[in-house]
Coordinates of N, CA and C in Angstrom, one line a residue:
M1 N -72.9 81.0 57.8 CA -71.6 80.8 56.8 C -70.3 81.1 58.1
T2 N -69.5 80.2 57.9 CA -68.1 80.4 58.8 C -67.2 81.6 58.4
T3 N -67.2 82.5 59.2 CA -66.3 83.9 59.0 C -65.1 83.9 59.4
I4 N -63.8 84.4 58.4 CA -62.4 84.5 58.9 C -62.0 85.7 58.5
A5 N -61.1 86.4 59.6 CA -60.6 87.5 59.4 C -59.1 87.2 59.1
V6 N -58.5 87.7 57.8 CA -57.5 88.1 57.3 C -56.8 89.1 58.2
L7 N -55.9 89.0 58.7 CA -55.0 90.0 59.6 C -54.5 91.3 58.6
D8 N -55.0 92.4 58.4 CA -54.3 93.1 57.6 C -53.5 94.8 58.3
Y9 N -52.1 94.2 58.0 CA -51.2 94.9 59.2 C -50.1 95.3 57.9
G10 N -50.5 95.4 56.7 CA -49.3 95.8 55.9 C -48.4 95.0 55.1
A11 N -49.2 93.3 55.3 CA -48.0 92.3 54.5 C -48.2 92.6 53.0
G12 N -47.6 92.1 52.4 CA -47.7 92.1 50.9 C -48.6 90.8 50.5
N13 N -49.4 91.1 49.3 CA -49.9 89.8 48.5 C -51.1 89.0 49.6
V14 N -52.1 89.5 50.2 CA -52.6 89.1 50.9 C -54.4 88.8 50.1
R15 N -54.2 89.5 48.9 CA -55.5 89.4 48.4 C -55.8 87.9 47.9
S16 N -54.5 87.1 47.7 CA -54.5 85.9 47.4 C -54.9 85.2 48.5
A17 N -54.6 85.3 49.6 CA -55.1 84.2 50.8 C -56.8 84.6 50.9
V18 N -56.9 85.6 50.8 CA -58.4 86.2 51.0 C -59.2 85.1 50.0
R19 N -58.4 85.4 48.8 CA -59.6 84.8 47.6 C -59.4 83.0 47.6
A20 N -58.3 82.7 48.3 CA -58.0 81.2 48.5 C -59.3 80.6 49.9
A21 N -59.2 81.8 51.1 CA -59.8 81.4 51.9 C -61.9 81.3 51.5
E22 N -61.8 82.4 50.7 CA -63.1 82.5 49.9 C -63.6 81.4 49.3
A23 N -62.7 80.7 48.3 CA -63.1 79.8 47.6 C -63.1 78.6 48.5
A24 N -62.3 78.3 49.6 CA -62.5 77.2 50.7 C -63.9 77.2 51.7
G25 N -64.7 78.4 51.2 CA -66.3 78.2 51.7 C -66.5 79.3 52.6
A26 N -65.4 80.4 52.9 CA -65.6 81.2 54.2 C -66.4 82.6 53.6
E27 N -66.9 83.5 54.6 CA -66.9 84.9 54.4 C -65.7 85.4 54.7
V28 N -65.0 85.9 54.3 CA -63.6 86.4 54.3 C -63.5 88.0 54.8
R29 N -63.0 88.8 56.0 CA -62.8 90.3 55.8 C -61.3 90.4 56.2
L30 N -60.6 91.5 55.5 CA -59.5 91.9 55.5 C -59.5 93.1 56.2
T31 N -58.9 92.9 57.7 CA -59.2 93.5 58.7 C -57.9 93.9 59.6
A32 N -58.0 94.8 60.1 CA -56.9 94.9 61.5 C -57.9 95.6 62.6
D33 N -59.2 95.3 62.5 CA -60.2 95.9 63.7 C -60.6 94.8 64.8
H34 N -60.1 95.4 65.7 CA -60.1 94.4 66.7 C -61.6 93.6 67.2
A35 N -62.6 94.4 67.2 CA -63.9 94.1 67.0 C -64.2 93.1 65.8
D36 N -63.8 93.2 64.9 CA -63.9 92.5 63.5 C -63.6 91.1 63.8
I37 N -62.2 91.1 64.1 CA -61.3 89.7 64.5 C -61.9 89.2 65.9
E38 N -62.5 89.6 66.9 CA -63.0 89.0 67.8 C -64.3 88.5 67.3
A39 N -64.9 89.0 66.4 CA -66.5 88.2 65.9 C -65.9 86.8 65.0
A40 N -65.0 86.8 64.5 CA -64.5 85.9 63.3 C -64.2 84.6 63.9
D41 N -64.8 83.7 63.2 CA -64.5 82.6 63.5 C -62.9 81.8 63.6
G42 N -62.3 82.5 62.4 CA -61.2 81.9 62.3 C -60.3 83.4 62.2
L43 N -59.1 83.2 62.6 CA -58.2 84.4 62.2 C -56.8 83.7 61.5
L44 N -56.7 84.4 59.9 CA -55.5 84.0 59.7 C -54.5 85.2 59.5
V45 N -53.4 84.9 60.0 CA -52.3 85.9 59.8 C -51.1 85.5 58.8
P46 N -51.3 86.4 57.6 CA -50.2 86.3 56.7 C -48.9 86.5 56.6
G47 N -48.1 86.5 56.2 CA -46.5 86.9 56.2 C -45.6 86.7 55.2
V48 N -44.9 87.9 55.0 CA -44.0 87.7 53.7 C -42.9 88.5 54.2
G49 N -41.7 88.5 53.8 CA -40.4 89.2 54.1 C -40.0 88.9 54.8
A50 N -39.3 89.9 55.8 CA -38.2 89.7 57.0 C -39.2 89.5 58.2
F51 N -38.7 88.8 59.3 CA -39.2 88.5 60.6 C -39.5 89.8 61.2
S52 N -38.4 90.6 61.4 CA -38.5 92.0 61.8 C -39.8 92.8 61.5
A53 N -39.8 92.9 59.7 CA -40.7 93.5 59.7 C -42.3 93.1 59.5
V54 N -42.3 92.0 60.0 CA -43.9 91.3 60.2 C -43.8 91.9 61.5
M55 N -42.6 91.5 62.5 CA -43.2 91.9 64.0 C -43.8 93.4 63.9
A56 N -43.2 94.1 63.3 CA -43.2 95.8 63.2 C -44.5 96.0 62.9
G57 N -45.1 95.3 61.8 CA -46.5 95.5 61.2 C -47.3 94.9 62.4
L58 N -47.2 93.8 62.9 CA -48.2 93.3 64.0 C -48.3 94.2 65.0
E59 N -47.3 94.8 65.3 CA -47.1 95.8 66.5 C -48.0 96.8 66.1
G60 N -47.6 97.2 64.7 CA -48.3 98.3 64.6 C -49.8 98.6 64.6
V61 N -50.5 97.2 64.8 CA -51.7 97.5 64.7 C -52.1 96.7 66.0
D62 N -51.3 96.7 66.9 CA -51.9 96.0 68.3 C -52.2 94.8 68.0
A63 N -51.6 93.7 67.3 CA -52.1 92.5 67.0 C -51.3 91.6 68.0
L64 N -50.1 91.9 68.6 CA -49.3 90.8 69.5 C -50.4 89.9 70.4
D65 N -50.8 91.0 71.1 CA -51.9 90.5 72.5 C -53.1 89.8 71.9
L66 N -53.8 90.4 70.8 CA -54.5 90.0 70.2 C -54.4 88.4 69.9
I67 N -53.3 88.3 69.1 CA -53.2 86.9 68.5 C -52.8 85.9 69.7
R68 N -52.0 86.3 70.9 CA -51.5 85.4 72.2 C -53.1 84.8 72.6
A69 N -53.9 86.1 72.7 CA -55.2 85.6 73.3 C -55.9 84.4 72.8
R70 N -56.3 84.8 71.4 CA -56.8 83.8 70.8 C -56.2 82.3 71.1
H71 N -54.9 82.2 70.6 CA -54.2 80.9 71.1 C -54.4 80.7 72.4
E72 N -54.6 81.5 73.3 CA -54.5 81.0 74.6 C -56.0 80.2 74.8
E73 N -56.8 81.0 74.2 CA -58.5 80.8 74.3 C -58.9 79.7 73.6
G74 N -58.3 79.0 72.5 CA -58.5 78.2 72.1 C -59.7 78.3 70.9
R75 N -58.9 79.6 70.2 CA -60.1 80.1 69.3 C -59.2 79.9 67.7
P76 N -59.6 79.3 66.5 CA -58.9 79.1 65.3 C -58.3 80.3 65.1
L77 N -57.0 79.6 64.6 CA -55.9 80.7 63.9 C -54.8 80.0 63.3
L78 N -54.4 80.3 62.2 CA -53.6 80.1 61.0 C -52.3 81.1 60.7
G79 N -51.3 80.9 60.9 CA -50.5 81.4 60.3 C -49.6 80.9 58.9
I80 N -49.2 81.9 58.3 CA -49.0 81.4 56.8 C -47.3 82.1 56.4
C81 N -46.4 81.0 56.2 CA -45.2 81.6 55.7 C -44.4 82.3 56.9
V82 N -44.1 83.2 57.0 CA -43.4 84.2 57.8 C -44.7 84.5 59.2
G83 N -45.8 84.3 58.5 CA -47.0 84.1 59.7 C -46.8 82.4 61.0
L84 N -45.9 81.8 60.0 CA -45.7 80.8 61.3 C -44.5 81.0 62.0
Q85 N -43.5 81.6 61.3 CA -42.2 82.0 61.9 C -42.4 83.0 63.3
V86 N -43.3 83.9 63.3 CA -43.3 84.7 64.3 C -44.2 84.3 65.2
F87 N -44.9 83.1 65.2 CA -45.3 82.2 66.3 C -44.4 81.8 67.1
F88 N -43.1 81.9 66.8 CA -42.2 81.1 67.8 C -41.8 82.4 68.2
S89 N -40.7 82.0 69.5 CA -40.0 83.0 70.0 C -39.0 83.9 69.5
Q90 N -38.3 83.4 68.7 CA -37.6 84.2 68.3 C -36.9 84.5 66.8
G91 N -36.4 85.2 66.1 CA -35.8 85.2 64.5 C -34.5 85.6 64.7
R92 N -33.6 85.0 63.7 CA -32.4 85.5 63.8 C -32.2 86.0 62.3
E93 N -31.7 87.0 61.6 CA -31.8 87.5 60.3 C -30.6 88.3 60.0
H94 N -29.3 87.7 59.7 CA -28.2 88.7 59.5 C -27.6 89.2 60.2
G95 N -27.8 88.4 61.7 CA -27.2 88.3 63.0 C -28.0 89.3 63.9
V96 N -29.1 89.6 63.5 CA -29.9 90.5 64.3 C -31.1 89.6 64.7
E97 N -31.2 89.6 66.2 CA -32.3 89.0 66.8 C -33.5 89.8 67.1
T98 N -34.7 89.2 66.7 CA -35.8 89.8 67.1 C -37.3 89.1 67.8
A99 N -37.5 89.4 68.8 CA -38.5 88.6 69.8 C -39.7 88.3 68.6
G100 N -40.4 87.2 68.7 CA -41.3 86.9 68.3 C -42.6 86.7 69.1
I101 N -43.6 86.5 68.4 CA -44.8 86.5 69.5 C -44.9 85.4 70.6
G102 N -44.3 84.6 70.5 CA -43.7 83.5 71.4 C -45.0 82.1 71.6
L103 N -45.4 82.0 71.3 CA -46.5 81.0 71.4 C -46.0 79.7 71.2
W104 N -44.9 79.6 71.0 CA -44.0 78.5 71.1 C -42.4 78.8 71.2
P105 N -41.8 78.1 71.8 CA -40.3 78.2 72.0 C -39.6 77.9 70.8
G106 N -38.6 78.7 70.3 CA -37.6 78.2 69.4 C -37.0 79.4 68.7
E107 N -36.0 79.1 67.7 CA -35.7 80.1 67.2 C -35.9 80.1 65.5
V108 N -35.8 80.7 64.4 CA -35.9 81.1 63.2 C -34.8 81.3 62.6
T109 N -33.8 80.6 62.0 CA -32.6 80.8 61.2 C -32.7 80.6 60.0
A110 N -31.4 81.0 59.4 CA -31.6 80.9 57.9 C -31.3 79.6 57.3
L111 N -31.9 78.9 56.2 CA -32.3 77.5 56.0 C -30.4 77.1 55.9
D112 N -30.4 75.9 56.6 CA -29.0 75.2 56.1 C -29.2 74.6 54.7
A113 N -28.8 75.0 53.6 CA -29.1 74.7 52.2 C -28.1 75.2 51.0
P114 N -27.9 74.5 50.1 CA -27.0 75.1 49.0 C -27.3 76.1 48.5
V115 N -28.8 76.2 48.0 CA -29.5 77.1 47.0 C -30.6 77.7 48.4
V116 N -30.4 79.2 48.3 CA -31.5 79.6 49.0 C -32.0 80.9 48.0
P117 N -33.0 81.3 48.1 CA -34.1 80.9 48.9 C -34.6 79.3 48.6
H118 N -35.4 78.7 49.6 CA -36.2 77.7 48.9 C -37.6 78.2 48.3
M119 N -37.6 77.7 46.9 CA -38.6 78.7 46.0 C -39.1 77.4 45.3
G120 N -40.2 76.8 45.3 CA -40.9 75.8 44.5 C -41.6 74.7 45.4
W121 N -42.3 73.7 44.8 CA -43.1 72.5 45.4 C -41.9 71.5 46.0
S122 N -42.5 71.1 47.1 CA -41.6 70.2 47.8 C -42.5 69.3 48.4
D123 N -42.1 67.9 48.6 CA -43.0 67.1 49.4 C -43.0 67.4 50.9
I124 N -43.6 67.0 51.9 CA -43.6 67.1 52.9 C -43.9 65.6 53.9
T125 N -43.3 65.7 55.3 CA -44.0 64.5 56.0 C -44.7 64.7 57.1
A126 N -45.8 64.4 56.6 CA -47.2 64.8 57.3 C -46.9 64.0 59.0
A127 N -47.2 65.0 60.1 CA -47.3 64.2 61.5 C -48.4 63.7 61.5
E128 N -48.0 62.2 62.2 CA -48.9 61.1 62.5 C -50.4 61.7 63.0
G129 N -51.5 61.5 62.2 CA -52.7 62.1 63.2 C -53.3 63.6 62.9
S130 N -52.4 64.0 61.9 CA -52.2 65.3 61.0 C -54.0 65.3 60.8
R131 N -54.7 66.5 61.4 CA -55.7 67.1 60.4 C -55.8 67.8 59.6
M132 N -54.9 68.7 59.7 CA -54.2 69.4 58.5 C -54.1 69.2 57.2
F133 N -53.2 67.8 57.2 CA -52.9 67.4 56.1 C -53.8 66.0 55.6
S134 N -55.2 65.7 56.3 CA -55.9 64.6 56.2 C -56.0 64.5 54.8
G135 N -56.2 63.3 53.9 CA -56.5 63.2 52.4 C -55.4 64.1 51.3
I136 N -54.5 64.8 52.5 CA -53.4 65.2 51.4 C -52.2 65.0 51.8
E137 N -51.9 64.3 52.3 CA -50.6 63.5 53.0 C -49.1 63.6 52.0
D138 N -49.5 63.0 50.6 CA -48.9 62.8 49.5 C -48.8 63.7 48.8
E139 N -49.4 65.1 48.8 CA -49.4 66.2 47.8 C -48.0 67.1 48.5
K140 N -47.5 67.8 46.8 CA -46.6 68.7 47.4 C -47.1 70.1 47.6
F141 N -46.5 71.3 48.1 CA -46.5 72.0 48.4 C -46.0 73.4 48.2
Y142 N -46.1 74.5 47.6 CA -45.3 75.5 47.5 C -44.9 76.3 48.2
F143 N -43.3 76.6 48.5 CA -42.7 77.3 49.4 C -41.8 78.3 48.7
V144 N -41.7 79.4 49.4 CA -40.8 80.7 49.0 C -40.2 81.0 50.4
H145 N -39.3 80.9 50.8 CA -38.8 81.5 51.8 C -37.0 80.9 52.0
S146 N -36.5 81.6 53.2 CA -34.9 81.8 52.7 C -34.6 81.4 54.5
Y147 N -35.9 81.3 55.5 CA -35.7 81.0 56.8 C -36.3 80.1 57.3
A148 N -36.3 79.4 58.6 CA -37.0 78.2 58.8 C -36.7 78.2 60.4
A149 N -38.2 77.5 61.1 CA -38.2 77.2 62.5 C -37.7 75.6 62.6
T150 N -36.7 75.0 63.1 CA -36.4 74.0 63.5 C -36.7 73.0 64.9
D151 N -36.8 73.8 66.0 CA -37.4 73.2 66.8 C -38.6 73.0 67.4
H152 N -39.2 71.5 67.5 CA -40.0 71.3 67.5 C -41.1 71.5 68.7
P153 N -42.0 72.2 69.0 CA -42.9 72.9 70.2 C -43.2 71.3 70.8
A154 N -43.0 71.2 71.9 CA -43.5 70.0 72.8 C -45.0 69.9 72.9
G155 N -45.7 69.0 72.9 CA -47.1 68.8 72.5 C -47.8 69.2 71.3
T156 N -47.2 69.5 70.4 CA -47.8 69.7 69.0 C -47.4 68.7 68.1
L157 N -48.4 68.9 67.0 CA -47.7 67.8 65.8 C -47.1 68.6 64.9
V158 N -45.9 68.1 64.3 CA -45.0 68.8 63.6 C -44.9 67.9 61.9
T159 N -45.2 68.5 61.3 CA -44.9 68.3 59.9 C -43.7 69.2 59.4
T160 N -42.9 68.3 58.3 CA -41.6 68.6 58.0 C -41.2 68.5 56.6
A161 N -40.4 69.1 56.0 CA -39.7 68.8 54.9 C -38.6 69.3 54.7
R162 N -38.0 69.3 53.6 CA -36.2 69.0 53.3 C -36.2 70.0 52.4
H163 N -35.1 70.7 52.7 CA -34.4 71.6 51.6 C -33.0 71.8 52.3
G164 N -31.9 70.9 52.1 CA -30.5 71.0 52.3 C -30.6 70.2 53.3
S165 N -31.7 70.4 54.3 CA -31.7 69.9 55.9 C -33.1 70.1 56.0
E166 N -33.7 69.2 57.1 CA -35.2 69.4 57.6 C -35.4 70.3 58.3
F167 N -36.5 71.0 58.2 CA -37.5 72.1 58.9 C -38.6 72.0 59.1
I168 N -39.1 72.5 59.5 CA -40.6 72.6 60.3 C -41.7 73.2 58.9
A169 N -42.5 72.6 58.2 CA -43.5 72.9 57.4 C -44.5 73.2 57.8
A170 N -45.1 72.5 58.8 CA -46.1 72.9 59.8 C -46.4 72.7 60.9
V171 N -47.0 73.5 62.0 CA -47.3 73.2 62.9 C -48.8 73.0 63.7
E172 N -49.3 71.9 64.3 CA -51.0 71.9 65.0 C -50.7 71.8 66.0
D173 N -51.3 72.9 66.7 CA -51.2 73.2 68.1 C -52.8 73.4 68.7
G174 N -53.4 72.1 68.7 CA -55.1 72.4 69.0 C -55.6 73.2 68.0
T175 N -56.0 74.0 67.9 CA -56.9 75.2 66.8 C -55.7 76.1 66.2
T176 N -54.3 76.3 66.8 CA -53.6 77.3 66.2 C -53.0 76.1 65.1
W177 N -53.0 76.6 63.8 CA -51.8 75.8 62.9 C -51.6 76.8 62.1
A178 N -50.2 76.8 61.7 CA -49.4 77.2 61.1 C -48.5 76.2 59.9
A179 N -48.2 77.2 58.5 CA -47.8 76.7 57.8 C -46.6 77.3 56.9
Q180 N -45.4 76.9 57.0 CA -44.4 77.6 56.1 C -44.3 77.8 55.0
F181 N -45.3 76.8 54.0 CA -45.6 77.4 52.6 C -46.8 77.9 52.6
H182 N -47.3 78.1 51.2 CA -48.5 78.8 50.8 C -49.5 78.2 50.5
P183 N -50.4 77.9 51.4 CA -51.5 77.2 50.7 C -52.3 77.8 49.6
E184 N -52.2 79.4 49.6 CA -53.3 80.1 48.6 C -52.4 79.8 47.4
K185 N -50.9 79.6 47.3 CA -50.3 79.2 46.1 C -50.1 77.8 45.9
S186 N -50.8 76.8 46.5 CA -50.4 75.4 46.4 C -51.6 74.5 45.9
A187 N -52.1 74.9 44.9 CA -53.7 74.4 44.2 C -54.5 73.7 45.0
Q188 N -54.6 72.7 44.7 CA -55.7 71.9 45.0 C -55.3 71.6 46.2
A189 N -54.2 71.1 46.5 CA -53.9 70.7 47.8 C -53.8 71.8 48.8
G190 N -53.5 73.1 48.4 CA -53.6 74.0 49.3 C -55.2 74.5 49.5
A191 N -55.9 74.4 48.7 CA -57.4 74.6 48.9 C -58.0 73.2 50.0
A192 N -57.6 72.1 49.5 CA -58.0 71.2 50.7 C -57.8 71.4 51.9
L193 N -56.1 71.9 52.0 CA -55.7 72.2 53.6 C -56.6 73.3 54.1
L194 N -57.0 74.2 53.5 CA -57.6 75.5 53.9 C -59.1 75.0 54.0
R195 N -59.6 73.7 53.5 CA -61.1 73.4 54.0 C -61.0 72.8 55.1
N196 N -59.8 71.7 55.3 CA -59.4 71.5 56.4 C -59.4 71.8 57.4
W197 N -58.7 73.2 57.7 CA -58.7 74.0 58.4 C -60.2 74.5 59.2
I198 N -61.1 75.1 58.4 CA -62.5 75.1 58.2 C -63.1 74.4 59.0
A199 N -63.0 73.2 58.5 CA -63.7 71.9 59.3 C -63.5 71.9 61.0
S200 N -62.2 72.0 61.0 CA -61.6 71.7 62.1 C -61.9 72.5 63.5
F201 N -63.1 74.0 63.0 CA -63.2 74.9 63.8 C -64.3 74.1 64.7
P202 N -64.5 74.6 66.2 CA -65.2 73.8 67.2 C -66.5 74.5 66.9
D203 N -67.3 73.8 67.3 CA -68.7 74.1 66.7 C -69.1 75.7 67.7
E204 N -68.7 75.6 69.1 CA -68.8 76.9 69.8 C -68.4 78.0 68.7
D205 N -67.6 78.2 67.9 CA -67.1 79.1 67.0 C -68.0 79.6 66.0
R206 N -69.0 78.5 65.9 CA -69.7 79.0 64.5 C -71.1 79.8 65.0
V207 N -70.7 80.8 65.9 CA -71.8 81.5 66.1 C -71.5 83.1 65.4
S208 N -72.5 83.9 65.5 CA -72.6 85.1 64.8 C -71.8 86.1 65.9
D209 N -71.8 85.8 67.2 CA -71.2 86.7 68.2 C -69.6 86.2 68.6
G210 N -69.0 85.4 67.4 CA -67.6 85.1 67.9 C -67.6 84.4 69.1
G211 N -68.6 83.7 69.8 CA -68.2 83.2 70.9 C -67.2 81.9 71.1
R212 N -66.5 81.9 72.2 CA -65.5 81.3 72.6 C -65.1 80.2 73.0
S213 N -64.2 79.4 72.6 CA -64.3 77.8 73.2 C -62.7 77.7 74.1
P214 N -62.7 77.8 74.9 CA -61.6 78.2 75.7 C -61.0 76.6 76.1
D215 N -61.7 75.6 75.8 CA -61.3 74.4 76.5 C -61.0 73.4 75.1
S216 N -61.1 74.1 74.0 CA -61.1 73.2 72.8 C -59.7 73.2 72.3
R217 N -58.5 73.7 73.0 CA -57.6 73.3 72.2 C -56.8 71.8 73.0

């Protein structure tokens, strides 16, 4: 069975992500143990709240280099909500800048919208050739956020949404995927997305010792 580690760094409401990944057909462990994460086929990085707080939590469990290495090695990685945001190089909240993990260049800033936060179901414009949204391109997804990324990383597939103005709803970069919305709160569409993620795992990652596939990105 496919194994997924949900990174446990003190983020709130992670149990729903665990349950959703289990429902998608994976064996799931909520953990910050590096050996467990290394052995897992996929790593899911949840995130709610402030960009700076999420970065502090990730630093607290020494996860920054672990996430960077997994990305560079081409091993399946999924960021959700602020988990997407911290994959960018910087966040700006209330005038304060916080360095991100830096998988992609770009700054996360306040939504340019008359009503904030953006909370509820929204359409997306799926990137052409998206595997993340295969079969669910016309579905709505559930968003809860006040900040977003708008800089499209070169060489990636970027799916967008609108709330006042356009922002990044999801990024696909080889085996690194990220979603600004919450798949675990997006009913059947979210469940299908998680199944798409698991189906995208390279065969080399479906081994008991967490074997790497560095050329799969």
